[in-house]
Amino acid sequence: MSKRHGLKKSVLVLLTAMVGFGVTACGTSSQPTASTPQEKQAASSAPESSSTPAAGTEEKKLSGKVVVYSAGPKGLAESIQKGFEEKTGVQVEMFQGTTGKILSRMEAEKANPVVDVVVLASLPSAQGLKKSGLTLEYKEAKNADKLIPEWSDQEGHFFGYSASALGIAYNTKLVTTPPEDWADIASPEWKDKVNIPDPAQSGSALDLVTGYLSAHGESGWELFEAYKKNGVAQAGANQAALDPVITGSKSAVVAAVDYMTYAAKEKGEPIDLIYPKSGTVISPRPAAIVKTSQNVENAKAFIDYLLSDEAQKMVAETYLLPGRTDVAAKDRPGAAEIPVLKIDWTWMDENGDDVTKKFTQVFK
């Protein structure tokens, strides 16, 4: 998900070790045998599409299982699992965890990889997998042409099926004047009142930190050093950083994942979120087929399902940003309404490990 993989230096060992396994497994892959209803209609009038079997053919042939490691959120992952199983008859073996936990599990299984599809919360992590030769190309993925191009690999190695944006979440009972920008958190009124997720555990938090640095250069470290001096606490992964704000033991969390905040707000929790006016990072959540997959056709069908109308509506219901341009976000700002930093995903991928190490040193 390489110099970065976004979260742990030890993941580089995984990348090297698994490449050899990929060569054998890649030979088991084949071209998909189904098309969408739209493609079926096009096939009737387009000779070049006549070799594609009718829609539904592949689904009837599917059987067995697919192993998915997913960065959640839990409710969405379970809904997608249920929907895919009902649609295809394929059993989904699901492991849920943060991007860091997924990469650690893959490392532990490097001698005998079992995962077919990974769903991550960090685009640079997926970029790293591709660079290391660990992802399987799937150019024929259904509805891939409807995805926001910047969130996916144009060669078909990973697909940004959804995204979250990073902001500043705050407790509405404790905060009467919300911050407007990142630098506000370094002011005295916020001293010892703010959390930040650990980039070593949160792929989205790492995206924010590396994105901010890619936009501001080396001087960007001044912000995070000021945070540390003002008592901002590094507090585990996303939920661990957010929960103290919901309960009121902290007033705010920076690099807060927006969909988690909106979901808590919908449940009646005293919490809200702002997107800093100077810009933030929208963090795509890419899904990729692992080259060592032992269930390639099922894995392709799972990717197709993630990009389907049905699954994209599930994404919207979870307050995530849908990956498809033709599916609207629900009860939250859409991607076009969020101010964004001018970031360099390649720089973020290549410098993630160094950034994580320095960030840990700053906040130790």
Coordinates of C-alpha atoms in Angstrom, one line a residue:
M1 CA 0.0 0.0 0.0
S2 CA 8.1 1.1 -1.3
K3 CA 9.5 3.4 0.7
R4 CA 6.3 4.3 2.3
H5 CA 3.5 1.8 2.6
G6 CA 2.5 4.3 4.8
L7 CA 2.9 3.0 8.2
K8 CA 5.7 0.7 9.2
K9 CA 9.2 0.2 8.0
S10 CA 8.9 -3.5 8.6
V11 CA 6.3 -3.7 5.8
L12 CA 9.1 -3.3 3.3
V13 CA 10.1 -6.8 4.3
L14 CA 6.7 -8.0 3.2
L15 CA 6.9 -6.3 -0.1
T16 CA 10.2 -8.0 -1.0
A17 CA 9.1 -11.4 0.3
M18 CA 5.8 -11.5 -1.4
V19 CA 6.9 -10.6 -5.0
G20 CA 8.0 -14.2 -5.6
F21 CA 4.7 -15.5 -4.7
G22 CA 3.0 -13.1 -7.1
V23 CA 4.5 -14.6 -10.2
T24 CA 2.9 -18.0 -9.7
A25 CA -0.5 -16.7 -8.6
C26 CA -0.7 -14.2 -11.5
G27 CA -0.6 -17.1 -13.9
T28 CA -4.0 -18.2 -12.5
S29 CA -5.8 -15.1 -13.5
S30 CA -8.1 -14.8 -16.5
Q31 CA -10.2 -12.2 -18.2
P32 CA -13.6 -11.5 -16.6
T33 CA -16.5 -13.2 -18.4
A34 CA -19.3 -10.8 -17.5
S35 CA -20.4 -7.3 -18.4
T36 CA -22.7 -4.7 -16.9
P37 CA -26.3 -4.3 -18.3
Q38 CA -25.1 -1.1 -20.1
E39 CA -22.2 -3.0 -21.7
K40 CA -24.6 -5.8 -22.7
Q41 CA -26.8 -3.2 -24.5
A42 CA -23.7 -1.7 -26.1
A43 CA -22.6 -5.2 -27.2
S44 CA -25.8 -5.6 -29.3
S45 CA -24.8 -2.7 -31.5
A46 CA -21.0 -2.7 -31.2
P47 CA -19.2 -5.5 -33.0
E48 CA -16.0 -5.1 -30.9
S49 CA -18.0 -6.0 -27.8
S50 CA -19.6 -9.1 -29.2
S51 CA -17.0 -11.4 -27.7
T52 CA -18.1 -10.4 -24.2
P53 CA -20.7 -12.9 -22.7
A54 CA -24.0 -11.6 -21.5
A55 CA -24.3 -10.0 -18.1
G56 CA -24.8 -12.4 -15.3
T57 CA -22.8 -15.2 -16.9
E58 CA -19.8 -14.7 -14.5
E59 CA -22.0 -14.4 -11.4
K60 CA -23.6 -17.8 -12.1
K61 CA -20.2 -19.5 -12.4
L62 CA -18.9 -18.0 -9.2
S63 CA -18.4 -20.3 -6.1
G64 CA -16.1 -20.8 -3.2
K65 CA -14.7 -17.9 -1.3
V66 CA -12.8 -14.6 -1.4
V67 CA -10.6 -13.4 1.5
V68 CA -10.9 -9.7 2.1
Y69 CA -8.9 -7.5 4.5
S70 CA -10.8 -4.3 5.0
A71 CA -10.1 -1.0 6.7
G72 CA -13.8 -0.6 7.5
P73 CA -15.8 1.1 8.6
K74 CA -17.3 -2.0 10.3
G75 CA -20.9 -1.4 9.4
L76 CA -20.1 -0.7 5.7
A77 CA -17.7 -3.7 5.5
E78 CA -20.4 -6.0 6.9
S79 CA -23.1 -4.6 4.6
I80 CA -20.9 -5.1 1.5
Q81 CA -20.0 -8.6 2.7
K82 CA -23.7 -9.5 3.0
G83 CA -24.7 -7.9 -0.3
F84 CA -21.9 -9.6 -2.2
E85 CA -22.6 -13.0 -0.7
E86 CA -26.3 -12.7 -1.5
K87 CA -25.6 -11.6 -5.1
T88 CA -22.9 -14.1 -6.0
G89 CA -23.1 -17.0 -3.6
V90 CA -19.4 -16.6 -2.8
Q91 CA -18.4 -16.7 0.9
V92 CA -16.4 -13.7 2.1
E93 CA -13.8 -14.3 4.8
M94 CA -13.4 -10.8 6.2
F95 CA -10.7 -9.4 8.5
Q96 CA -11.2 -5.8 9.6
G97 CA -8.6 -3.5 11.0
T98 CA -6.7 -0.3 10.4
T99 CA -4.4 0.0 7.4
G100 CA -1.5 -0.6 9.7
K101 CA -3.0 -3.7 11.1
I102 CA -3.8 -5.0 7.6
L103 CA -0.2 -4.5 6.5
S104 CA 1.1 -6.1 9.7
R105 CA -1.1 -9.2 9.1
M106 CA 0.1 -9.4 5.5
E107 CA 3.6 -9.3 6.8
A108 CA 3.0 -12.1 9.3
E109 CA 1.5 -14.2 6.4
K110 CA 4.3 -13.5 3.9
A111 CA 5.4 -17.2 3.8
N112 CA 1.8 -18.3 3.0
P113 CA -0.3 -15.3 1.8
V114 CA -4.0 -15.9 1.8
V115 CA -5.6 -12.5 1.2
D116 CA -7.3 -11.9 -2.2
V117 CA -8.5 -8.3 -1.8
V118 CA -7.3 -5.4 0.4
V119 CA -9.4 -2.4 1.1
L120 CA -7.2 0.4 2.6
A121 CA -7.6 3.8 4.1
S122 CA -4.6 5.3 2.4
L123 CA -3.9 5.8 -1.3
P124 CA -0.1 6.0 -1.0
S125 CA -0.2 2.5 0.7
A126 CA -1.9 1.2 -2.4
Q127 CA 0.6 3.0 -4.6
G128 CA 3.4 1.2 -2.7
L129 CA 1.8 -2.2 -3.2
K130 CA 1.7 -1.5 -6.9
K131 CA 5.3 -0.3 -7.1
S132 CA 6.4 -3.5 -5.4
G133 CA 4.5 -5.7 -7.9
L134 CA 2.0 -7.0 -5.4
T135 CA -1.2 -5.9 -7.1
L136 CA -3.1 -7.6 -9.9
E137 CA -4.1 -5.4 -12.9
Y138 CA -7.8 -5.4 -13.6
K139 CA -8.5 -3.0 -16.3
E140 CA -12.0 -4.4 -17.1
A141 CA -13.5 -3.5 -13.7
K142 CA -17.1 -2.5 -14.1
N143 CA -18.0 1.1 -13.6
A144 CA -14.3 2.0 -13.2
D145 CA -14.8 4.7 -15.8
K146 CA -17.2 6.4 -13.5
L147 CA -14.7 6.8 -10.7
I148 CA -13.0 10.1 -9.7
P149 CA -9.8 9.6 -11.7
E150 CA -7.4 11.0 -9.1
W151 CA -8.5 8.4 -6.6
S152 CA -7.6 5.3 -8.6
D153 CA -4.8 3.8 -10.6
Q154 CA -5.4 4.3 -14.3
E155 CA -3.7 1.0 -15.1
G156 CA -6.3 -0.9 -13.0
H157 CA -4.1 -1.8 -10.0
F158 CA -6.3 -0.2 -7.4
F159 CA -9.7 1.6 -7.2
G160 CA -10.7 4.5 -5.0
Y161 CA -14.2 3.2 -4.3
S162 CA -14.7 5.8 -1.5
A163 CA -12.9 8.5 0.4
S164 CA -12.9 10.5 3.6
A165 CA -11.7 14.0 4.2
L166 CA -9.6 15.1 7.2
G167 CA -10.7 18.0 9.4
I168 CA -10.9 19.2 13.0
A169 CA -13.6 17.6 15.1
Y170 CA -14.7 19.4 18.3
N171 CA -17.0 18.8 21.2
T172 CA -19.9 21.2 20.8
K173 CA -20.6 21.4 24.5
L174 CA -17.0 22.5 25.3
V175 CA -16.3 24.6 22.3
T176 CA -18.3 27.8 21.6
T177 CA -15.9 29.2 18.9
P178 CA -14.6 26.4 16.6
P179 CA -11.2 26.7 15.1
E180 CA -11.0 27.9 11.5
D181 CA -7.6 26.6 10.4
W182 CA -4.9 24.2 11.4
A183 CA -2.7 26.9 13.0
D184 CA -5.5 27.8 15.5
I185 CA -4.8 24.6 17.4
A186 CA -1.4 25.9 18.4
S187 CA -2.9 28.9 20.2
P188 CA -3.1 29.0 24.1
E189 CA -6.8 28.4 24.3
W190 CA -6.3 24.9 23.0
K191 CA -3.4 23.9 25.2
D192 CA -3.6 20.3 26.4
K193 CA -7.1 19.9 24.9
V194 CA -6.5 18.3 21.6
N195 CA -5.7 14.8 20.2
I196 CA -4.1 13.8 16.9
P197 CA -4.2 10.2 15.6
D198 CA -0.9 8.3 15.3
P199 CA 0.2 8.2 11.7
A200 CA 1.9 4.9 12.4
Q201 CA -1.5 3.4 13.1
S202 CA -3.8 5.6 10.9
G203 CA -3.4 5.7 7.2
S204 CA -5.6 8.7 6.9
A205 CA -3.7 10.6 9.5
L206 CA -0.5 9.8 7.7
D207 CA -2.1 11.2 4.5
L208 CA -2.9 14.4 6.3
V209 CA 0.6 14.8 7.7
T210 CA 2.5 13.9 4.5
G211 CA -0.1 15.9 2.4
Y212 CA 0.5 19.0 4.6
L213 CA 4.2 18.6 4.3
S214 CA 4.1 18.1 0.5
A215 CA 2.1 21.3 0.2
H216 CA 4.2 23.4 2.6
G217 CA 7.6 21.9 2.3
E218 CA 10.0 21.4 5.2
S219 CA 8.5 24.5 7.0
G220 CA 5.4 22.4 7.4
W221 CA 7.0 20.7 10.4
E222 CA 6.7 24.0 12.3
L223 CA 2.9 23.3 12.6
F224 CA 3.4 19.9 14.2
E225 CA 6.2 21.1 16.5
A226 CA 3.9 23.9 17.6
Y227 CA 1.2 21.3 18.3
K228 CA 3.5 19.3 20.5
K229 CA 4.5 22.4 22.4
N230 CA 0.9 23.2 23.0
G231 CA 0.1 19.8 24.4
V232 CA -1.5 18.1 21.5
A233 CA -1.5 14.4 22.3
Q234 CA -0.8 11.5 19.9
A235 CA -3.6 9.1 20.6
G236 CA -3.6 5.8 18.7
A237 CA -5.8 5.2 15.7
N238 CA -8.7 7.3 14.5
Q239 CA -11.4 6.1 16.9
A240 CA -9.1 6.1 19.8
A241 CA -8.3 9.8 19.1
L242 CA -12.0 10.7 18.5
D243 CA -13.6 9.0 21.5
P244 CA -12.1 11.3 24.2
V245 CA -13.6 14.3 22.3
I246 CA -17.0 12.6 22.2
T247 CA -16.9 12.0 26.0
G248 CA -15.6 15.4 26.7
S249 CA -12.2 14.6 28.2
K250 CA -10.7 16.4 25.2
S251 CA -12.1 19.4 23.3
A252 CA -10.9 18.6 19.7
V253 CA -9.0 16.2 17.4
V254 CA -7.0 17.3 14.4
A255 CA -6.8 15.0 11.4
A256 CA -10.2 13.7 12.3
V257 CA -11.8 11.4 9.8
D258 CA -15.0 13.2 8.7
Y259 CA -17.3 10.3 8.2
M260 CA -16.7 9.0 11.7
T261 CA -17.6 12.5 13.0
Y262 CA -20.7 12.7 11.0
A263 CA -21.8 9.2 12.0
A264 CA -21.3 10.1 15.7
K265 CA -23.2 13.4 15.2
E266 CA -26.1 11.6 13.6
K267 CA -26.4 9.4 16.7
G268 CA -26.8 12.5 18.8
E269 CA -23.2 12.9 20.1
P270 CA -22.1 16.5 20.9
I271 CA -19.6 16.7 18.1
D272 CA -19.1 18.5 14.8
L273 CA -16.3 19.1 12.3
I274 CA -14.8 21.9 10.3
Y275 CA -12.6 21.7 7.2
P276 CA -9.7 24.1 7.6
K277 CA -10.0 27.1 5.3
S278 CA -6.4 26.8 4.0
G279 CA -7.2 23.3 2.7
T280 CA -7.1 19.7 3.8
V281 CA -6.5 16.2 2.3
I282 CA -9.3 14.0 0.9
S283 CA -8.0 10.5 1.5
P284 CA -9.2 7.9 -1.0
R285 CA -9.9 4.4 0.3
P286 CA -8.5 2.1 -2.5
A287 CA -9.3 -1.5 -3.1
A288 CA -6.9 -3.8 -4.8
I289 CA -6.5 -7.4 -5.8
V290 CA -3.4 -9.0 -4.4
K291 CA -1.3 -10.7 -7.0
T292 CA -1.0 -13.8 -4.9
S293 CA -4.8 -14.2 -4.9
Q294 CA -5.9 -17.8 -5.0
N295 CA -9.5 -16.8 -6.0
V296 CA -8.9 -14.3 -8.8
E297 CA -12.3 -14.4 -10.4
N298 CA -14.0 -14.0 -7.1
A299 CA -11.7 -11.1 -6.3
K300 CA -12.6 -9.4 -9.6
A301 CA -16.2 -9.8 -8.8
F302 CA -15.7 -8.3 -5.4
I303 CA -14.1 -5.2 -7.0
D304 CA -17.0 -5.0 -9.4
Y305 CA -19.4 -5.1 -6.5
L306 CA -17.6 -2.3 -4.7
L307 CA -18.1 -0.1 -7.7
S308 CA -21.7 -1.1 -8.3
D309 CA -24.8 1.1 -7.7
E310 CA -25.7 -1.0 -4.7
A311 CA -22.4 -0.7 -2.9
Q312 CA -21.9 2.9 -3.8
K313 CA -25.2 3.8 -2.1
M314 CA -24.0 1.9 0.9
V315 CA -20.9 4.1 0.9
A316 CA -23.0 7.2 0.9
E317 CA -25.2 5.9 3.7
T318 CA -22.0 5.6 5.8
Y319 CA -21.2 9.3 5.3
L320 CA -18.2 8.5 3.2
L321 CA -17.6 10.2 -0.1
P322 CA -18.7 7.8 -2.9
G323 CA -15.9 7.0 -5.4
R324 CA -18.2 7.4 -8.4
T325 CA -18.9 10.8 -9.8
D326 CA -22.5 9.9 -10.5
V327 CA -23.3 9.0 -6.9
A328 CA -24.0 11.9 -4.5
A329 CA -22.8 12.1 -0.9
K330 CA -25.4 12.0 1.8
D331 CA -26.1 14.8 4.3
R332 CA -22.5 16.0 4.2
P333 CA -20.3 18.2 1.9
G334 CA -19.3 16.6 -1.4
A335 CA -15.8 16.4 -2.6
A336 CA -16.1 19.6 -4.7
E337 CA -17.2 21.6 -1.6
I338 CA -14.2 20.8 0.6
P339 CA -11.1 23.1 0.4
V340 CA -8.1 21.0 -0.4
L341 CA -4.3 21.4 -0.2
K342 CA -2.2 21.1 -3.4
I343 CA -0.6 17.8 -2.6
D344 CA 1.8 15.4 -4.3
W345 CA 0.7 11.8 -3.9
T346 CA 4.0 10.6 -5.3
W347 CA 6.0 12.6 -2.7
M348 CA 3.7 11.3 0.0
D349 CA 4.3 7.7 -1.1
E350 CA 8.0 8.1 -1.3
N351 CA 8.5 9.9 2.0
G352 CA 5.9 8.3 4.3
D353 CA 8.3 6.2 6.3
D354 CA 10.6 9.1 7.0
V355 CA 7.7 11.3 7.9
T356 CA 6.3 8.7 10.3
K357 CA 9.7 8.3 12.0
K358 CA 10.1 12.1 12.4
F359 CA 6.6 12.6 13.6
T360 CA 7.1 9.9 16.2
Q361 CA 10.2 11.7 17.4
V362 CA 8.5 15.0 17.6
F363 CA 5.6 13.6 19.7
K364 CA 7.5 11.2 21.9

